[in-house]
Amino acid sequence: MAAFMMITNTEVGASGINRIEFDPIAGTYDHLYITASLRTNTTGAHQWDDVHLQFNDDTASTSSYTDIECSSVSPVGGAQASGLRVGRATNADADADFFNPLEIWIPNYAGTDGTKPVIAKSTVVGDASSVTYWRMHVTSGVWRSTAAITAVDLHLASGTDLFVQYSIATLYGVTGAV
């Protein structure tokens, strides 16, 4: 049976932030699990802002991902050879008080053999008035490094965009089989 231990929690204050950082992370668990509820100050009719994941302040192109998106329009898929988009945060043009949920698994984060897989799922909730507006994302990614993960950050695609007040992210350490 798996045991979940909350490591740390970040709730965004009134001034907003571009990055939610978890640092340092001890190597005492088997896996990492992140839950988040996110909204940004970005504007745009699409009603979301891309959320990316970064490990150990690595800015090199050592991550990639494949994304499957189901929506009210049609399912689509894609892959990126660089970067690690794990989901989308609701933006300022969505209905008030809507925050997109996000879950991320990082198995074997402390290992030093092989690369680090990432599994994420997120849901875009934008308009209560539109029953046809919804999106679900499932993302599989990899950080191509043998280094143990000691720091994780969630950040937005643009350096000027901010997670707004009441956005929250929680990091858990997981011990045992899941």
Short mmCIF file of N, CA and C in Angstrom, two decimals:
data_model
loop_
_atom_site.label_atom_id
_atom_site.label_comp_id
_atom_site.label_asym_id
_atom_site.label_seq_id
_atom_site.Cartn_x
_atom_site.Cartn_y
_atom_site.Cartn_z
N MET A 1 0.84 -1.17 0.00
CA MET A 1 0.00 0.00 0.00
C MET A 1 0.89 1.24 0.00
N ALA A 2 0.52 2.20 -0.79
CA ALA A 2 1.28 3.45 -0.89
C ALA A 2 0.96 4.39 0.26
N ALA A 3 1.98 5.11 0.70
CA ALA A 3 1.80 6.12 1.74
C ALA A 3 2.18 7.47 1.13
N PHE A 4 1.28 8.45 1.25
CA PHE A 4 1.51 9.79 0.74
C PHE A 4 1.88 10.70 1.90
N MET A 5 2.97 11.45 1.73
CA MET A 5 3.41 12.40 2.76
C MET A 5 3.51 13.78 2.10
N MET A 6 2.74 14.75 2.62
CA MET A 6 2.86 16.09 2.06
C MET A 6 4.24 16.66 2.41
N ILE A 7 4.97 17.08 1.37
CA ILE A 7 6.29 17.67 1.57
C ILE A 7 6.16 19.17 1.75
N THR A 8 5.44 19.82 0.84
CA THR A 8 5.26 21.27 0.92
C THR A 8 4.05 21.69 0.10
N ASN A 9 3.57 22.87 0.40
CA ASN A 9 2.37 23.41 -0.24
C ASN A 9 2.63 24.89 -0.54
N THR A 10 2.25 25.33 -1.72
CA THR A 10 2.38 26.75 -2.08
C THR A 10 1.02 27.30 -2.49
N GLU A 11 0.58 28.34 -1.79
CA GLU A 11 -0.62 29.06 -2.20
C GLU A 11 -0.19 30.45 -2.62
N VAL A 12 -0.60 30.84 -3.83
CA VAL A 12 -0.17 32.12 -4.40
C VAL A 12 -0.89 33.27 -3.72
N GLY A 13 -0.12 34.29 -3.37
CA GLY A 13 -0.66 35.49 -2.72
C GLY A 13 -1.18 36.51 -3.71
N ALA A 14 -1.56 37.66 -3.21
CA ALA A 14 -2.21 38.71 -3.99
C ALA A 14 -1.36 39.24 -5.14
N SER A 15 -0.03 39.24 -5.00
CA SER A 15 0.81 39.82 -6.06
C SER A 15 1.07 38.86 -7.22
N GLY A 16 0.78 37.55 -7.07
CA GLY A 16 0.99 36.59 -8.14
C GLY A 16 2.45 36.20 -8.29
N ILE A 17 2.70 35.05 -8.92
CA ILE A 17 4.06 34.58 -9.19
C ILE A 17 4.11 33.87 -10.53
N ASN A 18 5.28 33.86 -11.18
CA ASN A 18 5.45 33.18 -12.46
C ASN A 18 5.84 31.72 -12.27
N ARG A 19 6.48 31.40 -11.15
CA ARG A 19 6.96 30.04 -10.90
C ARG A 19 6.52 29.57 -9.52
N ILE A 20 6.13 28.30 -9.47
CA ILE A 20 5.90 27.63 -8.19
C ILE A 20 7.05 26.64 -8.05
N GLU A 21 7.90 26.88 -7.05
CA GLU A 21 9.13 26.10 -6.92
C GLU A 21 9.09 25.21 -5.69
N PHE A 22 9.53 23.97 -5.88
CA PHE A 22 9.70 23.02 -4.80
C PHE A 22 11.19 22.69 -4.73
N ASP A 23 11.88 23.23 -3.74
CA ASP A 23 13.33 23.10 -3.67
C ASP A 23 13.79 23.39 -2.24
N PRO A 24 14.58 22.54 -1.62
CA PRO A 24 15.13 21.26 -2.08
C PRO A 24 14.15 20.12 -1.80
N ILE A 25 14.31 19.02 -2.55
CA ILE A 25 13.51 17.82 -2.36
C ILE A 25 14.46 16.69 -1.94
N ALA A 26 14.21 16.13 -0.78
CA ALA A 26 15.04 15.02 -0.29
C ALA A 26 14.76 13.76 -1.12
N GLY A 27 15.72 12.89 -1.20
CA GLY A 27 15.59 11.66 -1.98
C GLY A 27 15.07 10.49 -1.17
N THR A 28 14.19 10.74 -0.22
CA THR A 28 13.76 9.71 0.72
C THR A 28 12.46 8.99 0.34
N TYR A 29 11.87 9.33 -0.79
CA TYR A 29 10.62 8.71 -1.22
C TYR A 29 10.85 7.90 -2.49
N ASP A 30 9.85 7.12 -2.86
CA ASP A 30 9.93 6.35 -4.11
C ASP A 30 9.51 7.18 -5.32
N HIS A 31 8.49 8.01 -5.14
CA HIS A 31 7.92 8.79 -6.23
C HIS A 31 7.51 10.17 -5.73
N LEU A 32 7.29 11.10 -6.66
CA LEU A 32 6.73 12.40 -6.33
C LEU A 32 5.36 12.51 -6.98
N TYR A 33 4.46 13.22 -6.31
CA TYR A 33 3.11 13.45 -6.81
C TYR A 33 2.77 14.91 -6.53
N ILE A 34 2.31 15.61 -7.56
CA ILE A 34 1.96 17.03 -7.43
C ILE A 34 0.49 17.20 -7.79
N THR A 35 -0.23 17.92 -6.96
CA THR A 35 -1.59 18.33 -7.31
C THR A 35 -1.60 19.86 -7.34
N ALA A 36 -2.40 20.41 -8.23
CA ALA A 36 -2.46 21.86 -8.34
C ALA A 36 -3.84 22.29 -8.82
N SER A 37 -4.18 23.51 -8.48
CA SER A 37 -5.38 24.18 -8.95
C SER A 37 -4.91 25.57 -9.37
N LEU A 38 -4.94 25.86 -10.70
CA LEU A 38 -4.20 27.01 -11.22
C LEU A 38 -5.05 27.94 -12.08
N ARG A 39 -4.74 29.23 -11.94
CA ARG A 39 -5.35 30.29 -12.77
C ARG A 39 -4.28 31.34 -12.99
N THR A 40 -4.34 32.02 -14.16
CA THR A 40 -3.34 33.04 -14.49
C THR A 40 -3.98 34.38 -14.82
N ASN A 41 -3.11 35.38 -14.96
CA ASN A 41 -3.58 36.72 -15.34
C ASN A 41 -3.57 36.92 -16.85
N THR A 42 -3.22 35.91 -17.61
CA THR A 42 -3.19 35.98 -19.07
C THR A 42 -4.59 36.23 -19.62
N THR A 43 -4.68 36.90 -20.75
CA THR A 43 -5.97 37.08 -21.40
C THR A 43 -5.93 36.39 -22.76
N GLY A 44 -7.10 36.03 -23.24
CA GLY A 44 -7.21 35.39 -24.55
C GLY A 44 -8.46 34.54 -24.60
N ALA A 45 -9.08 34.51 -25.74
CA ALA A 45 -10.33 33.78 -25.90
C ALA A 45 -10.19 32.29 -25.66
N HIS A 46 -8.98 31.76 -25.78
CA HIS A 46 -8.78 30.32 -25.56
C HIS A 46 -8.95 29.93 -24.10
N GLN A 47 -8.86 30.87 -23.17
CA GLN A 47 -9.16 30.71 -21.74
C GLN A 47 -8.19 29.81 -20.99
N TRP A 48 -6.96 29.66 -21.49
CA TRP A 48 -5.96 28.91 -20.74
C TRP A 48 -4.57 29.45 -21.01
N ASP A 49 -3.63 29.01 -20.20
CA ASP A 49 -2.22 29.37 -20.32
C ASP A 49 -1.42 28.09 -20.09
N ASP A 50 -0.47 27.79 -20.95
CA ASP A 50 0.32 26.56 -20.83
C ASP A 50 1.18 26.55 -19.57
N VAL A 51 1.20 25.41 -18.88
CA VAL A 51 2.00 25.21 -17.68
C VAL A 51 3.11 24.20 -18.01
N HIS A 52 4.34 24.55 -17.67
CA HIS A 52 5.49 23.71 -17.95
C HIS A 52 6.15 23.26 -16.65
N LEU A 53 6.90 22.16 -16.76
CA LEU A 53 7.60 21.58 -15.63
C LEU A 53 9.09 21.61 -15.92
N GLN A 54 9.88 21.90 -14.90
CA GLN A 54 11.34 21.94 -15.04
C GLN A 54 11.97 21.29 -13.82
N PHE A 55 13.07 20.56 -14.05
CA PHE A 55 13.77 19.88 -12.96
C PHE A 55 15.15 20.47 -12.75
N ASN A 56 15.54 20.62 -11.50
CA ASN A 56 16.90 21.01 -11.12
C ASN A 56 17.41 22.24 -11.87
N ASP A 57 16.53 23.19 -12.16
CA ASP A 57 16.89 24.42 -12.89
C ASP A 57 17.54 24.14 -14.24
N ASP A 58 17.23 22.99 -14.84
CA ASP A 58 17.80 22.60 -16.13
C ASP A 58 17.09 23.37 -17.25
N THR A 59 17.78 24.30 -17.88
CA THR A 59 17.20 25.08 -18.97
C THR A 59 17.57 24.53 -20.35
N ALA A 60 18.36 23.47 -20.38
CA ALA A 60 18.73 22.85 -21.65
C ALA A 60 17.52 22.10 -22.23
N SER A 61 17.59 21.74 -23.47
CA SER A 61 16.50 21.02 -24.13
C SER A 61 16.60 19.53 -23.84
N THR A 62 16.43 19.16 -22.57
CA THR A 62 16.59 17.76 -22.17
C THR A 62 15.26 17.11 -21.80
N SER A 63 14.15 17.76 -22.12
CA SER A 63 12.83 17.20 -21.84
C SER A 63 12.02 17.15 -23.12
N SER A 64 11.08 16.22 -23.16
CA SER A 64 10.15 16.13 -24.29
C SER A 64 8.85 15.54 -23.77
N TYR A 65 7.78 15.67 -24.58
CA TYR A 65 6.49 15.13 -24.15
C TYR A 65 5.60 14.80 -25.33
N THR A 66 4.63 13.95 -25.05
CA THR A 66 3.55 13.62 -25.97
C THR A 66 2.25 13.93 -25.25
N ASP A 67 1.32 14.56 -25.94
CA ASP A 67 0.08 15.03 -25.33
C ASP A 67 -1.11 14.52 -26.12
N ILE A 68 -2.11 14.02 -25.42
CA ILE A 68 -3.38 13.65 -26.04
C ILE A 68 -4.43 14.57 -25.44
N GLU A 69 -5.21 15.20 -26.31
CA GLU A 69 -6.23 16.15 -25.86
C GLU A 69 -7.59 15.73 -26.38
N CYS A 70 -8.53 15.60 -25.48
CA CYS A 70 -9.92 15.35 -25.84
C CYS A 70 -10.69 16.63 -25.50
N SER A 71 -11.54 17.05 -26.42
CA SER A 71 -12.29 18.27 -26.19
C SER A 71 -13.67 18.15 -26.80
N SER A 72 -14.44 19.22 -26.70
CA SER A 72 -15.76 19.24 -27.28
C SER A 72 -15.70 19.28 -28.80
N VAL A 73 -14.52 19.53 -29.36
CA VAL A 73 -14.38 19.61 -30.81
C VAL A 73 -13.98 18.26 -31.38
N SER A 74 -12.79 17.79 -31.08
CA SER A 74 -12.33 16.49 -31.54
C SER A 74 -11.04 16.14 -30.82
N PRO A 75 -10.72 14.87 -30.73
CA PRO A 75 -9.46 14.50 -30.09
C PRO A 75 -8.27 14.84 -30.99
N VAL A 76 -7.19 15.28 -30.37
CA VAL A 76 -5.95 15.57 -31.10
C VAL A 76 -4.78 15.08 -30.26
N GLY A 77 -3.65 14.92 -30.90
CA GLY A 77 -2.45 14.51 -30.20
C GLY A 77 -1.26 15.22 -30.80
N GLY A 78 -0.19 15.25 -30.07
CA GLY A 78 1.00 15.89 -30.57
C GLY A 78 2.19 15.55 -29.71
N ALA A 79 3.34 15.92 -30.19
CA ALA A 79 4.58 15.68 -29.46
C ALA A 79 5.50 16.87 -29.62
N GLN A 80 6.29 17.12 -28.61
CA GLN A 80 7.30 18.18 -28.64
C GLN A 80 8.63 17.58 -28.23
N ALA A 81 9.66 17.81 -29.03
CA ALA A 81 10.98 17.27 -28.74
C ALA A 81 11.73 18.08 -27.70
N SER A 82 11.21 19.24 -27.34
CA SER A 82 11.89 20.11 -26.38
C SER A 82 10.86 20.73 -25.45
N GLY A 83 11.13 20.67 -24.16
CA GLY A 83 10.22 21.25 -23.17
C GLY A 83 9.32 20.19 -22.58
N LEU A 84 8.59 20.55 -21.54
CA LEU A 84 7.73 19.61 -20.85
C LEU A 84 6.46 20.32 -20.37
N ARG A 85 5.52 20.50 -21.31
CA ARG A 85 4.23 21.08 -20.95
C ARG A 85 3.41 19.99 -20.28
N VAL A 86 2.92 20.28 -19.08
CA VAL A 86 2.18 19.28 -18.32
C VAL A 86 0.70 19.59 -18.19
N GLY A 87 0.26 20.75 -18.65
CA GLY A 87 -1.15 21.08 -18.54
C GLY A 87 -1.41 22.53 -18.86
N ARG A 88 -2.61 22.95 -18.49
CA ARG A 88 -3.00 24.33 -18.76
C ARG A 88 -3.70 24.91 -17.54
N ALA A 89 -3.43 26.19 -17.28
CA ALA A 89 -4.09 26.91 -16.20
C ALA A 89 -5.18 27.79 -16.79
N THR A 90 -6.27 27.94 -16.08
CA THR A 90 -7.35 28.83 -16.52
C THR A 90 -6.81 30.25 -16.61
N ASN A 91 -7.22 31.02 -17.63
CA ASN A 91 -6.76 32.40 -17.71
C ASN A 91 -7.84 33.38 -17.28
N ALA A 92 -7.52 34.65 -17.33
CA ALA A 92 -8.39 35.70 -16.81
C ALA A 92 -9.68 35.88 -17.61
N ASP A 93 -9.74 35.35 -18.84
CA ASP A 93 -10.96 35.47 -19.63
C ASP A 93 -11.97 34.35 -19.35
N ALA A 94 -11.60 33.38 -18.53
CA ALA A 94 -12.54 32.33 -18.13
C ALA A 94 -13.45 32.89 -17.04
N ASP A 95 -14.53 32.16 -16.77
CA ASP A 95 -15.45 32.59 -15.72
C ASP A 95 -14.69 32.79 -14.41
N ALA A 96 -15.14 33.76 -13.63
CA ALA A 96 -14.51 34.07 -12.34
C ALA A 96 -14.49 32.84 -11.45
N ASP A 97 -13.42 32.72 -10.70
CA ASP A 97 -13.25 31.67 -9.70
C ASP A 97 -13.05 30.26 -10.28
N PHE A 98 -12.84 30.14 -11.60
CA PHE A 98 -12.51 28.83 -12.18
C PHE A 98 -11.00 28.65 -12.13
N PHE A 99 -10.56 27.52 -11.61
CA PHE A 99 -9.15 27.15 -11.54
C PHE A 99 -9.01 25.76 -12.15
N ASN A 100 -8.04 25.56 -13.05
CA ASN A 100 -7.86 24.25 -13.68
C ASN A 100 -7.13 23.29 -12.76
N PRO A 101 -7.65 22.06 -12.62
CA PRO A 101 -6.95 21.05 -11.82
C PRO A 101 -5.84 20.38 -12.63
N LEU A 102 -4.77 20.00 -11.93
CA LEU A 102 -3.61 19.37 -12.55
C LEU A 102 -3.05 18.32 -11.59
N GLU A 103 -2.69 17.15 -12.12
CA GLU A 103 -2.03 16.10 -11.34
C GLU A 103 -0.79 15.65 -12.10
N ILE A 104 0.32 15.45 -11.37
CA ILE A 104 1.57 15.03 -12.01
C ILE A 104 2.20 13.92 -11.17
N TRP A 105 2.60 12.84 -11.82
CA TRP A 105 3.37 11.76 -11.21
C TRP A 105 4.79 11.82 -11.73
N ILE A 106 5.76 11.68 -10.85
CA ILE A 106 7.17 11.60 -11.24
C ILE A 106 7.74 10.35 -10.55
N PRO A 107 7.69 9.20 -11.23
CA PRO A 107 8.19 7.97 -10.63
C PRO A 107 9.72 7.95 -10.53
N ASN A 108 10.23 7.27 -9.52
CA ASN A 108 11.67 7.04 -9.37
C ASN A 108 12.50 8.31 -9.53
N TYR A 109 12.03 9.40 -8.94
CA TYR A 109 12.68 10.71 -9.10
C TYR A 109 14.09 10.76 -8.52
N ALA A 110 14.37 9.95 -7.53
CA ALA A 110 15.67 10.01 -6.86
C ALA A 110 16.69 9.05 -7.47
N GLY A 111 16.24 8.22 -8.41
CA GLY A 111 17.15 7.26 -9.03
C GLY A 111 18.18 7.95 -9.92
N THR A 112 19.29 7.28 -10.11
CA THR A 112 20.35 7.83 -10.97
C THR A 112 20.64 6.91 -12.16
N ASP A 113 19.78 5.92 -12.38
CA ASP A 113 19.89 5.05 -13.55
C ASP A 113 18.78 5.41 -14.51
N GLY A 114 19.11 5.82 -15.71
CA GLY A 114 18.10 6.10 -16.73
C GLY A 114 17.45 7.46 -16.58
N THR A 115 16.49 7.70 -17.46
CA THR A 115 15.80 8.98 -17.52
C THR A 115 14.64 9.01 -16.53
N LYS A 116 13.99 10.18 -16.40
CA LYS A 116 12.90 10.37 -15.44
C LYS A 116 11.58 10.56 -16.20
N PRO A 117 10.66 9.59 -16.09
CA PRO A 117 9.36 9.75 -16.74
C PRO A 117 8.45 10.70 -15.95
N VAL A 118 7.49 11.29 -16.66
CA VAL A 118 6.49 12.17 -16.07
C VAL A 118 5.14 11.82 -16.68
N ILE A 119 4.12 11.70 -15.84
CA ILE A 119 2.77 11.45 -16.31
C ILE A 119 1.89 12.54 -15.71
N ALA A 120 1.15 13.24 -16.56
CA ALA A 120 0.32 14.35 -16.06
C ALA A 120 -1.07 14.30 -16.69
N LYS A 121 -2.03 14.80 -15.95
CA LYS A 121 -3.36 14.98 -16.52
C LYS A 121 -3.93 16.29 -16.01
N SER A 122 -4.62 16.97 -16.91
CA SER A 122 -5.23 18.25 -16.53
C SER A 122 -6.55 18.40 -17.26
N THR A 123 -7.37 19.29 -16.73
CA THR A 123 -8.66 19.58 -17.31
C THR A 123 -8.80 21.08 -17.44
N VAL A 124 -9.28 21.54 -18.58
CA VAL A 124 -9.55 22.96 -18.78
C VAL A 124 -11.03 23.19 -18.52
N VAL A 125 -11.31 24.05 -17.55
CA VAL A 125 -12.68 24.46 -17.26
C VAL A 125 -12.73 25.97 -17.47
N GLY A 126 -13.54 26.41 -18.41
CA GLY A 126 -13.52 27.82 -18.76
C GLY A 126 -14.81 28.56 -18.52
N ASP A 127 -15.90 27.99 -18.98
CA ASP A 127 -17.18 28.69 -18.92
C ASP A 127 -18.28 27.80 -18.37
N ALA A 128 -18.92 28.26 -17.32
CA ALA A 128 -20.07 27.53 -16.79
C ALA A 128 -21.25 27.65 -17.75
N SER A 129 -21.29 28.74 -18.50
CA SER A 129 -22.42 28.99 -19.39
C SER A 129 -22.34 28.18 -20.69
N SER A 130 -21.20 27.58 -20.97
CA SER A 130 -21.02 26.84 -22.21
C SER A 130 -20.81 25.36 -21.88
N VAL A 131 -21.83 24.56 -22.12
CA VAL A 131 -21.70 23.13 -21.82
C VAL A 131 -20.81 22.42 -22.83
N THR A 132 -20.43 23.11 -23.90
CA THR A 132 -19.59 22.48 -24.92
C THR A 132 -18.12 22.84 -24.76
N TYR A 133 -17.77 23.67 -23.78
CA TYR A 133 -16.37 24.07 -23.63
C TYR A 133 -15.70 23.25 -22.55
N TRP A 134 -14.88 22.31 -22.97
CA TRP A 134 -14.10 21.52 -22.03
C TRP A 134 -12.93 20.90 -22.78
N ARG A 135 -11.88 20.62 -22.06
CA ARG A 135 -10.71 19.95 -22.61
C ARG A 135 -10.08 19.10 -21.51
N MET A 136 -9.63 17.93 -21.91
CA MET A 136 -8.90 17.06 -21.00
C MET A 136 -7.58 16.70 -21.66
N HIS A 137 -6.49 16.77 -20.90
CA HIS A 137 -5.16 16.47 -21.42
C HIS A 137 -4.54 15.34 -20.62
N VAL A 138 -3.90 14.43 -21.32
CA VAL A 138 -3.05 13.42 -20.70
C VAL A 138 -1.69 13.56 -21.36
N THR A 139 -0.67 13.73 -20.54
CA THR A 139 0.67 13.99 -21.04
C THR A 139 1.64 12.95 -20.50
N SER A 140 2.48 12.46 -21.39
CA SER A 140 3.58 11.58 -21.01
C SER A 140 4.86 12.28 -21.43
N GLY A 141 5.78 12.45 -20.49
CA GLY A 141 7.01 13.16 -20.81
C GLY A 141 8.21 12.47 -20.20
N VAL A 142 9.37 13.02 -20.53
CA VAL A 142 10.60 12.47 -19.99
C VAL A 142 11.63 13.58 -19.83
N TRP A 143 12.36 13.51 -18.74
CA TRP A 143 13.54 14.35 -18.54
C TRP A 143 14.73 13.45 -18.79
N ARG A 144 15.48 13.76 -19.83
CA ARG A 144 16.59 12.90 -20.26
C ARG A 144 17.85 13.22 -19.47
N SER A 145 17.84 12.82 -18.20
CA SER A 145 18.97 13.01 -17.32
C SER A 145 19.02 11.85 -16.33
N THR A 146 20.22 11.47 -15.94
CA THR A 146 20.36 10.43 -14.93
C THR A 146 20.51 11.02 -13.52
N ALA A 147 20.49 12.34 -13.43
CA ALA A 147 20.61 13.00 -12.11
C ALA A 147 19.34 12.78 -11.29
N ALA A 148 19.50 12.66 -9.99
CA ALA A 148 18.35 12.62 -9.10
C ALA A 148 17.66 13.99 -9.14
N ILE A 149 16.35 13.99 -9.06
CA ILE A 149 15.59 15.25 -9.05
C ILE A 149 15.60 15.80 -7.63
N THR A 150 16.14 17.01 -7.48
CA THR A 150 16.19 17.67 -6.17
C THR A 150 15.40 18.97 -6.15
N ALA A 151 14.91 19.40 -7.31
CA ALA A 151 14.11 20.63 -7.40
C ALA A 151 13.14 20.49 -8.57
N VAL A 152 11.92 20.97 -8.36
CA VAL A 152 10.88 20.94 -9.38
C VAL A 152 10.24 22.32 -9.42
N ASP A 153 9.97 22.82 -10.62
CA ASP A 153 9.17 24.05 -10.68
C ASP A 153 8.13 23.95 -11.77
N LEU A 154 6.97 24.54 -11.46
CA LEU A 154 5.90 24.73 -12.43
C LEU A 154 5.98 26.18 -12.85
N HIS A 155 6.00 26.42 -14.17
CA HIS A 155 6.06 27.80 -14.64
C HIS A 155 5.19 27.97 -15.88
N LEU A 156 4.94 29.21 -16.20
CA LEU A 156 4.09 29.54 -17.34
C LEU A 156 4.92 29.76 -18.59
N ALA A 157 4.29 29.64 -19.73
CA ALA A 157 4.98 29.74 -21.02
C ALA A 157 5.67 31.09 -21.19
N SER A 158 5.05 32.14 -20.74
CA SER A 158 5.62 33.48 -20.87
C SER A 158 6.15 33.94 -19.51
N GLY A 159 7.30 34.55 -19.52
CA GLY A 159 7.90 35.05 -18.29
C GLY A 159 7.16 36.20 -17.66
N THR A 160 6.22 36.80 -18.39
CA THR A 160 5.46 37.92 -17.83
C THR A 160 4.11 37.49 -17.27
N ASP A 161 3.65 36.29 -17.60
CA ASP A 161 2.38 35.79 -17.08
C ASP A 161 2.56 35.35 -15.63
N LEU A 162 1.49 35.46 -14.85
CA LEU A 162 1.57 35.13 -13.43
C LEU A 162 0.45 34.17 -13.03
N PHE A 163 0.78 33.22 -12.15
CA PHE A 163 -0.26 32.50 -11.44
C PHE A 163 -0.88 33.50 -10.48
N VAL A 164 -2.21 33.53 -10.39
CA VAL A 164 -2.88 34.54 -9.58
C VAL A 164 -3.22 34.00 -8.19
N GLN A 165 -3.67 34.94 -7.36
CA GLN A 165 -4.02 34.63 -5.98
C GLN A 165 -4.98 33.43 -5.91
N TYR A 166 -4.74 32.60 -4.93
CA TYR A 166 -5.50 31.38 -4.63
C TYR A 166 -5.13 30.19 -5.51
N SER A 167 -4.24 30.38 -6.50
CA SER A 167 -3.68 29.20 -7.16
C SER A 167 -2.90 28.45 -6.09
N ILE A 168 -2.90 27.13 -6.20
CA ILE A 168 -2.26 26.33 -5.16
C ILE A 168 -1.61 25.10 -5.79
N ALA A 169 -0.48 24.69 -5.26
CA ALA A 169 0.20 23.46 -5.69
C ALA A 169 0.77 22.78 -4.46
N THR A 170 0.63 21.46 -4.41
CA THR A 170 1.10 20.67 -3.28
C THR A 170 1.97 19.54 -3.79
N LEU A 171 3.13 19.38 -3.16
CA LEU A 171 4.07 18.31 -3.50
C LEU A 171 3.99 17.23 -2.43
N TYR A 172 3.83 15.99 -2.88
CA TYR A 172 3.78 14.82 -1.99
C TYR A 172 4.93 13.89 -2.31
N GLY A 173 5.48 13.25 -1.29
CA GLY A 173 6.39 12.14 -1.47
C GLY A 173 5.58 10.87 -1.28
N VAL A 174 5.79 9.88 -2.16
CA VAL A 174 5.03 8.64 -2.11
C VAL A 174 5.99 7.49 -1.87
N THR A 175 5.68 6.69 -0.86
CA THR A 175 6.48 5.53 -0.53
C THR A 175 5.63 4.29 -0.69
N GLY A 176 6.16 3.27 -1.36
CA GLY A 176 5.43 2.03 -1.59
C GLY A 176 4.84 1.98 -2.98
N ALA A 177 4.27 0.87 -3.31
CA ALA A 177 3.70 0.64 -4.63
C ALA A 177 2.43 1.45 -4.84
N VAL A 178 2.25 1.96 -6.05
CA VAL A 178 1.04 2.69 -6.40
C VAL A 178 0.37 2.05 -7.59
#
